[in-house]
CSV table of C-alpha atoms in Angstrom, one decimal:
chain,number,residue,atom,x,y,z
A,76,MET,CA,-181.3,100.0,251.5
A,77,ILE,CA,-181.8,103.7,250.5
A,78,GLY,CA,-178.6,105.4,249.9
A,79,LYS,CA,-176.5,102.3,249.3
A,80,TYR,CA,-175.4,102.9,245.7
A,81,ASP,CA,-173.2,99.8,245.6
A,82,GLU,CA,-176.1,97.5,246.5
A,83,TYR,CA,-178.3,99.0,243.8
A,84,LYS,CA,-175.5,98.5,241.3
A,85,ARG,CA,-175.2,94.9,242.4
A,86,MET,CA,-179.0,94.5,241.9
A,87,TYR,CA,-178.8,96.2,238.4
A,88,ASP,CA,-176.0,93.8,237.4
A,89,ALA,CA,-177.7,90.7,238.7
A,90,GLU,CA,-181.4,91.2,238.3
A,91,ARG,CA,-181.6,89.9,234.7
A,92,HIS,CA,-179.5,86.8,235.2
A,93,LEU,CA,-179.5,85.6,238.8
A,94,TRP,CA,-181.6,82.4,239.3
A,95,TRP,CA,-183.6,83.9,242.2
A,96,TYR,CA,-184.7,87.0,240.2
A,97,ARG,CA,-185.5,84.9,237.1
A,98,VAL,CA,-187.8,82.6,239.1
A,99,LEU,CA,-189.5,85.5,240.9
A,100,HIS,CA,-190.2,87.4,237.7
A,101,GLN,CA,-191.7,84.3,236.2
A,102,LYS,CA,-193.9,83.7,239.2
A,103,VAL,CA,-195.2,87.2,238.9
A,104,THR,CA,-196.0,87.1,235.2
A,105,LYS,CA,-197.6,83.6,235.5
A,106,SER,CA,-199.9,84.9,238.2
A,107,ILE,CA,-200.8,87.9,236.1
A,108,LYS,CA,-201.6,85.8,233.0
A,109,ASN,CA,-203.6,83.4,235.1
A,110,HIS,CA,-205.8,86.2,236.4
A,111,PHE,CA,-205.9,88.2,233.1
A,112,PRO,CA,-205.6,85.6,230.3
A,113,ASN,CA,-204.9,87.1,226.9
A,114,ARG,CA,-204.9,90.7,228.3
A,115,PRO,CA,-201.6,92.3,227.4
A,116,ASP,CA,-203.3,95.7,227.7
A,117,ILE,CA,-203.8,95.7,231.4
A,118,SER,CA,-202.2,98.4,233.5
A,119,ILE,CA,-199.4,97.4,235.9
A,120,LEU,CA,-197.6,99.3,238.6
A,121,ASP,CA,-194.4,98.1,240.2
A,122,ALA,CA,-194.4,99.9,243.6
A,123,GLY,CA,-190.8,99.9,244.9
A,124,CYS,CA,-189.4,98.7,241.6
A,125,GLY,CA,-185.7,98.9,242.5
A,126,THR,CA,-183.6,98.9,239.3
A,127,GLY,CA,-186.4,97.8,237.0
A,128,GLY,CA,-185.7,94.2,236.3
A,129,MET,CA,-189.3,93.2,236.9
A,130,LEU,CA,-190.6,95.8,234.6
A,131,MET,CA,-188.2,94.7,231.9
A,132,HIS,CA,-189.4,91.2,232.2
A,133,LEU,CA,-193.0,92.4,231.9
A,134,LEU,CA,-192.1,94.2,228.7
A,135,GLU,CA,-190.6,91.1,227.3
A,136,GLN,CA,-193.8,89.2,228.1
A,137,GLY,CA,-195.9,91.5,226.0
A,138,PHE,CA,-197.2,93.9,228.6
A,139,SER,CA,-196.9,97.5,227.5
A,140,THR,CA,-198.9,99.6,229.9
A,141,ILE,CA,-196.4,99.4,232.7
A,142,GLU,CA,-194.8,101.8,235.1
A,143,GLY,CA,-193.1,102.0,238.4
A,144,PHE,CA,-191.7,104.1,241.1
A,145,ASP,CA,-189.0,103.8,243.8
A,146,PHE,CA,-188.0,106.0,246.8
A,147,SER,CA,-184.3,105.5,246.0
A,148,GLU,CA,-182.8,107.9,243.5
A,149,ASP,CA,-180.3,105.2,242.6
A,150,GLY,CA,-183.1,102.8,241.8
A,151,VAL,CA,-184.9,105.3,239.7
A,152,ALA,CA,-181.7,106.2,237.8
A,153,PHE,CA,-180.8,102.6,237.1
A,154,SER,CA,-184.4,101.9,235.9
A,155,GLN,CA,-184.3,104.9,233.6
A,156,MET,CA,-181.1,103.6,232.2
A,157,ARG,CA,-183.2,100.7,231.0
A,158,GLY,CA,-185.5,103.1,229.3
A,159,LEU,CA,-188.4,102.4,231.7
A,160,ALA,CA,-191.2,104.8,232.9
A,161,VAL,CA,-190.0,105.0,236.5
A,162,THR,CA,-190.3,108.0,238.8
A,163,HIS,CA,-189.3,108.9,242.3
A,164,HIS,CA,-192.1,108.4,244.9
A,165,ASP,CA,-192.6,107.4,248.5
A,166,LEU,CA,-194.3,104.0,248.9
A,167,THR,CA,-195.8,105.1,252.2
A,168,LYS,CA,-197.7,107.7,250.1
A,169,ILE,CA,-198.8,105.4,247.3
A,170,ALA,CA,-202.4,106.6,247.6
A,171,GLU,CA,-201.1,110.0,246.4
A,172,TYR,CA,-199.4,108.5,243.3
A,173,LYS,CA,-201.1,109.9,240.2
A,174,PRO,CA,-204.4,110.9,241.9
A,175,GLY,CA,-207.4,109.4,240.2
A,176,GLN,CA,-205.5,106.6,238.4
A,177,GLN,CA,-205.9,103.0,239.3
A,178,PHE,CA,-204.2,99.8,238.1
A,179,ASP,CA,-205.2,96.2,237.2
A,180,VAL,CA,-202.1,94.9,238.9
A,181,ILE,CA,-199.9,96.3,241.6
A,182,ILE,CA,-196.6,94.6,242.4
A,183,CYS,CA,-194.5,95.2,245.5
A,184,ASN,CA,-191.6,92.8,245.9
A,185,ASP,CA,-189.3,92.5,248.9
A,186,VAL,CA,-190.0,95.9,250.3
A,187,PHE,CA,-192.2,95.3,253.4
A,188,THR,CA,-189.1,94.2,255.4
A,189,TYR,CA,-188.0,97.9,255.7
A,190,PHE,CA,-191.2,99.0,257.5
A,191,SER,CA,-193.0,98.6,260.8
A,192,ASP,CA,-196.3,96.7,260.9
A,193,ALA,CA,-198.2,99.9,261.3
A,194,VAL,CA,-196.6,101.5,258.2
A,195,ILE,CA,-197.1,98.3,256.2
A,196,GLN,CA,-200.9,98.4,257.1
A,197,GLU,CA,-201.0,102.0,255.8
A,198,ILE,CA,-199.2,101.0,252.6
A,199,VAL,CA,-201.6,98.2,251.9
A,200,MET,CA,-204.6,100.4,252.5
A,201,GLY,CA,-203.1,102.8,249.9
A,202,ILE,CA,-202.5,99.9,247.5
A,203,ARG,CA,-206.1,98.9,247.9
A,204,THR,CA,-207.3,102.3,246.8
A,205,LYS,CA,-205.1,102.2,243.7
A,206,LEU,CA,-206.5,98.8,242.5
A,207,LYS,CA,-209.1,98.7,239.9
A,208,PRO,CA,-212.2,96.5,240.6
A,209,GLY,CA,-211.1,92.9,239.9
A,210,GLY,CA,-207.5,93.8,240.2
A,211,ILE,CA,-204.8,91.9,242.0
A,212,PHE,CA,-201.9,92.8,244.3
A,213,ILE,CA,-198.7,90.6,244.1
A,214,THR,CA,-196.0,90.7,246.8
A,215,ASN,CA,-193.0,88.6,247.5
A,216,ASN,CA,-191.3,88.9,250.9
A,217,ASN,CA,-188.5,87.2,252.8
A,218,SER,CA,-189.7,84.6,255.2
A,219,HIS,CA,-188.9,82.8,258.5
A,220,GLU,CA,-186.4,84.1,260.9
A,221,ALA,CA,-184.4,80.9,260.5
A,222,PHE,CA,-183.2,82.3,257.2
A,223,SER,CA,-181.9,85.6,258.6
A,224,GLY,CA,-178.2,86.4,258.2
A,225,VAL,CA,-175.7,88.9,256.9
A,226,HIS,CA,-177.8,89.7,253.9
A,227,ASP,CA,-180.7,91.0,256.0
A,228,ILE,CA,-178.3,93.3,258.0
A,229,VAL,CA,-176.5,94.6,255.0
A,230,VAL,CA,-179.7,95.7,253.1
A,231,GLY,CA,-181.3,97.0,256.3
A,232,GLY,CA,-184.1,94.5,256.5
A,233,GLN,CA,-186.0,94.7,259.8
A,234,LYS,CA,-188.1,91.5,259.7
A,235,ARG,CA,-189.1,88.3,258.0
A,236,PHE,CA,-192.7,87.1,257.5
A,237,ILE,CA,-194.9,84.1,257.6
A,238,LYS,CA,-198.3,83.9,255.9
A,239,LYS,CA,-200.2,84.7,259.1
A,240,ASP,CA,-198.3,87.9,259.4
A,241,LEU,CA,-199.4,89.1,256.0
A,242,GLU,CA,-203.0,87.9,256.6
A,243,ARG,CA,-203.1,90.1,259.7
A,244,LEU,CA,-201.5,93.1,258.0
A,245,VAL,CA,-203.7,93.1,254.9
A,246,ASP,CA,-207.1,92.2,256.5
A,247,ARG,CA,-207.8,95.8,257.7
A,248,ALA,CA,-207.3,97.0,254.1
A,249,GLY,CA,-209.9,94.7,252.8
A,250,LEU,CA,-207.5,92.4,250.9
A,251,SER,CA,-207.4,88.6,251.1
A,252,ILE,CA,-204.7,86.2,250.1
A,253,SER,CA,-206.0,84.1,247.2
A,254,TYR,CA,-202.7,82.3,246.5
A,255,ALA,CA,-199.6,81.8,248.7
A,256,THR,CA,-196.5,79.7,248.6
A,257,TYR,CA,-193.2,79.6,250.2
A,258,TRP,CA,-190.3,78.9,247.8
A,259,SER,CA,-186.8,77.7,247.6
A,260,PHE,CA,-188.0,74.8,249.7
A,261,PHE,CA,-185.5,72.4,248.1
A,262,LEU,CA,-182.7,74.8,248.9
A,263,SER,CA,-183.8,75.4,252.5
A,264,PRO,CA,-181.4,73.1,254.3
A,265,LEU,CA,-178.4,74.7,252.5
A,266,ILE,CA,-179.7,78.3,253.0
A,267,MET,CA,-180.4,77.7,256.7
A,268,ALA,CA,-177.0,76.2,257.3
A,269,VAL,CA,-175.2,79.1,255.6
A,270,ARG,CA,-177.3,81.7,257.5
A,271,ALA,CA,-176.9,79.8,260.8
A,272,TRP,CA,-173.1,79.8,260.4
A,273,GLN,CA,-173.3,83.6,259.6
A,274,ARG,CA,-175.2,84.3,262.8
A,275,PHE,CA,-172.7,82.2,264.8
A,276,GLN,CA,-169.9,84.3,263.4
A,277,LEU,CA,-171.7,87.5,264.0
A,278,ARG,CA,-172.2,86.6,267.7
A,279,ARG,CA,-168.5,85.8,268.0
A,280,GLY,CA,-167.6,89.1,266.3
A,281,TRP,CA,-165.8,87.3,263.4
A,282,ILE,CA,-167.5,89.2,260.7
A,283,ASP,CA,-166.8,92.8,259.9
A,284,LEU,CA,-170.1,94.1,258.6
A,285,SER,CA,-168.5,97.2,257.1
A,286,LYS,CA,-166.8,94.9,254.5
A,287,GLN,CA,-169.9,92.7,253.7
A,288,ALA,CA,-172.2,92.9,250.8
A,289,SER,CA,-175.6,91.3,250.1
A,290,ASP,CA,-176.2,87.9,248.5
A,291,VAL,CA,-177.2,89.7,245.3
A,292,ALA,CA,-174.6,88.4,242.8
A,293,VAL,CA,-174.7,86.0,239.9
A,294,PRO,CA,-172.7,82.9,240.7
A,295,PRO,CA,-170.8,81.0,237.9
A,296,PHE,CA,-172.9,79.5,235.1
A,297,PHE,CA,-172.5,75.9,236.4
A,298,ILE,CA,-174.1,76.9,239.7
A,299,ASN,CA,-176.6,79.6,238.6
A,300,ILE,CA,-178.3,77.4,235.9
A,301,PRO,CA,-178.8,74.2,238.1
A,302,LEU,CA,-180.2,76.4,240.9
A,303,TYR,CA,-182.7,77.9,238.5
A,304,TRP,CA,-183.9,74.6,237.3
A,305,LEU,CA,-184.0,73.1,240.7
A,306,VAL,CA,-186.4,75.8,241.9
A,307,LYS,CA,-188.4,75.5,238.7
A,308,LEU,CA,-188.8,71.8,239.4
A,309,GLU,CA,-189.9,72.7,242.9
A,310,GLU,CA,-192.7,74.8,241.4
A,311,THR,CA,-194.0,71.8,239.5
A,312,VAL,CA,-193.8,69.4,242.4
A,313,LEU,CA,-194.8,71.8,245.2
A,314,PRO,CA,-197.1,74.6,243.7
A,315,ARG,CA,-197.9,75.5,247.3
A,316,ALA,CA,-194.9,74.7,249.4
A,317,SER,CA,-195.2,75.1,253.2
A,318,PHE,CA,-191.7,76.3,253.9
A,319,GLY,CA,-189.0,78.3,252.2
A,320,SER,CA,-186.9,81.4,252.4
A,321,SER,CA,-189.4,83.6,250.5
A,322,LEU,CA,-193.2,83.9,250.6
A,323,PHE,CA,-195.0,84.7,247.4
A,324,THR,CA,-198.6,85.9,247.6
A,325,VAL,CA,-201.4,87.1,245.3
A,326,MET,CA,-204.2,89.1,246.9
A,327,ASN,CA,-207.6,90.2,245.8
A,328,PRO,CA,-210.1,92.6,247.3
A,329,ALA,CA,-211.9,90.5,250.0
A,330,SER,CA,-215.2,90.3,248.0
A,331,GLN,CA,-213.4,89.0,244.9
A,332,VAL,CA,-211.2,86.2,246.2
A,333,LYS,CA,-210.5,83.4,243.8
A,334,GLU,CA,-209.0,80.1,244.7
């Protein structure tokens, strides 16, 4: 998505209000607080932070030792507009970010889709070197090819993941998945139907991709709020769902895995 200013602007406008981002941000902070109870002083790095919505949420949750980087100049600019400590850096060179400094938590959400498996493995190995002993790595990624559609093409996504994909990719780096869940399970039939219709139209040449934008936009209040609460209900009923359009994972160094 690098170089697509309009998409970063859409993200900046939606990231604080769109039901999907709100749920994701809360998933991340809940995982952090579960692993580090009563520890607002921990150091957190958002690697590939986009326009900074995750970092803003962390600030609001009481975490102060936070920072991020992104390879997109647009993402960095929008993050800095929020007053955040965000710099320009290449995720594939994360091991070179602030040499000698490690973090209690590293977050990398919805970025792996832009890289080949070989590059992802190198990124994860770099992330492992930047984690403090006892630290955790949190990553959310788009899942299951059945959910692919116009959004993937517009943002430049190359792939979707299942849990076994991530297990294979992180094993070499000495990381193990301690918690994983697919989410948006309740909305899966609707999302799959919409994306299947999009793929059908693409095959027929009925969609002009040059005029399309991503799904990142806040719907009307009477849609956005019910979707938020529906997915929050899903979290309560299915804390480890087996299917959904996103895959949320928490990882530990292999010798420190916690269930």
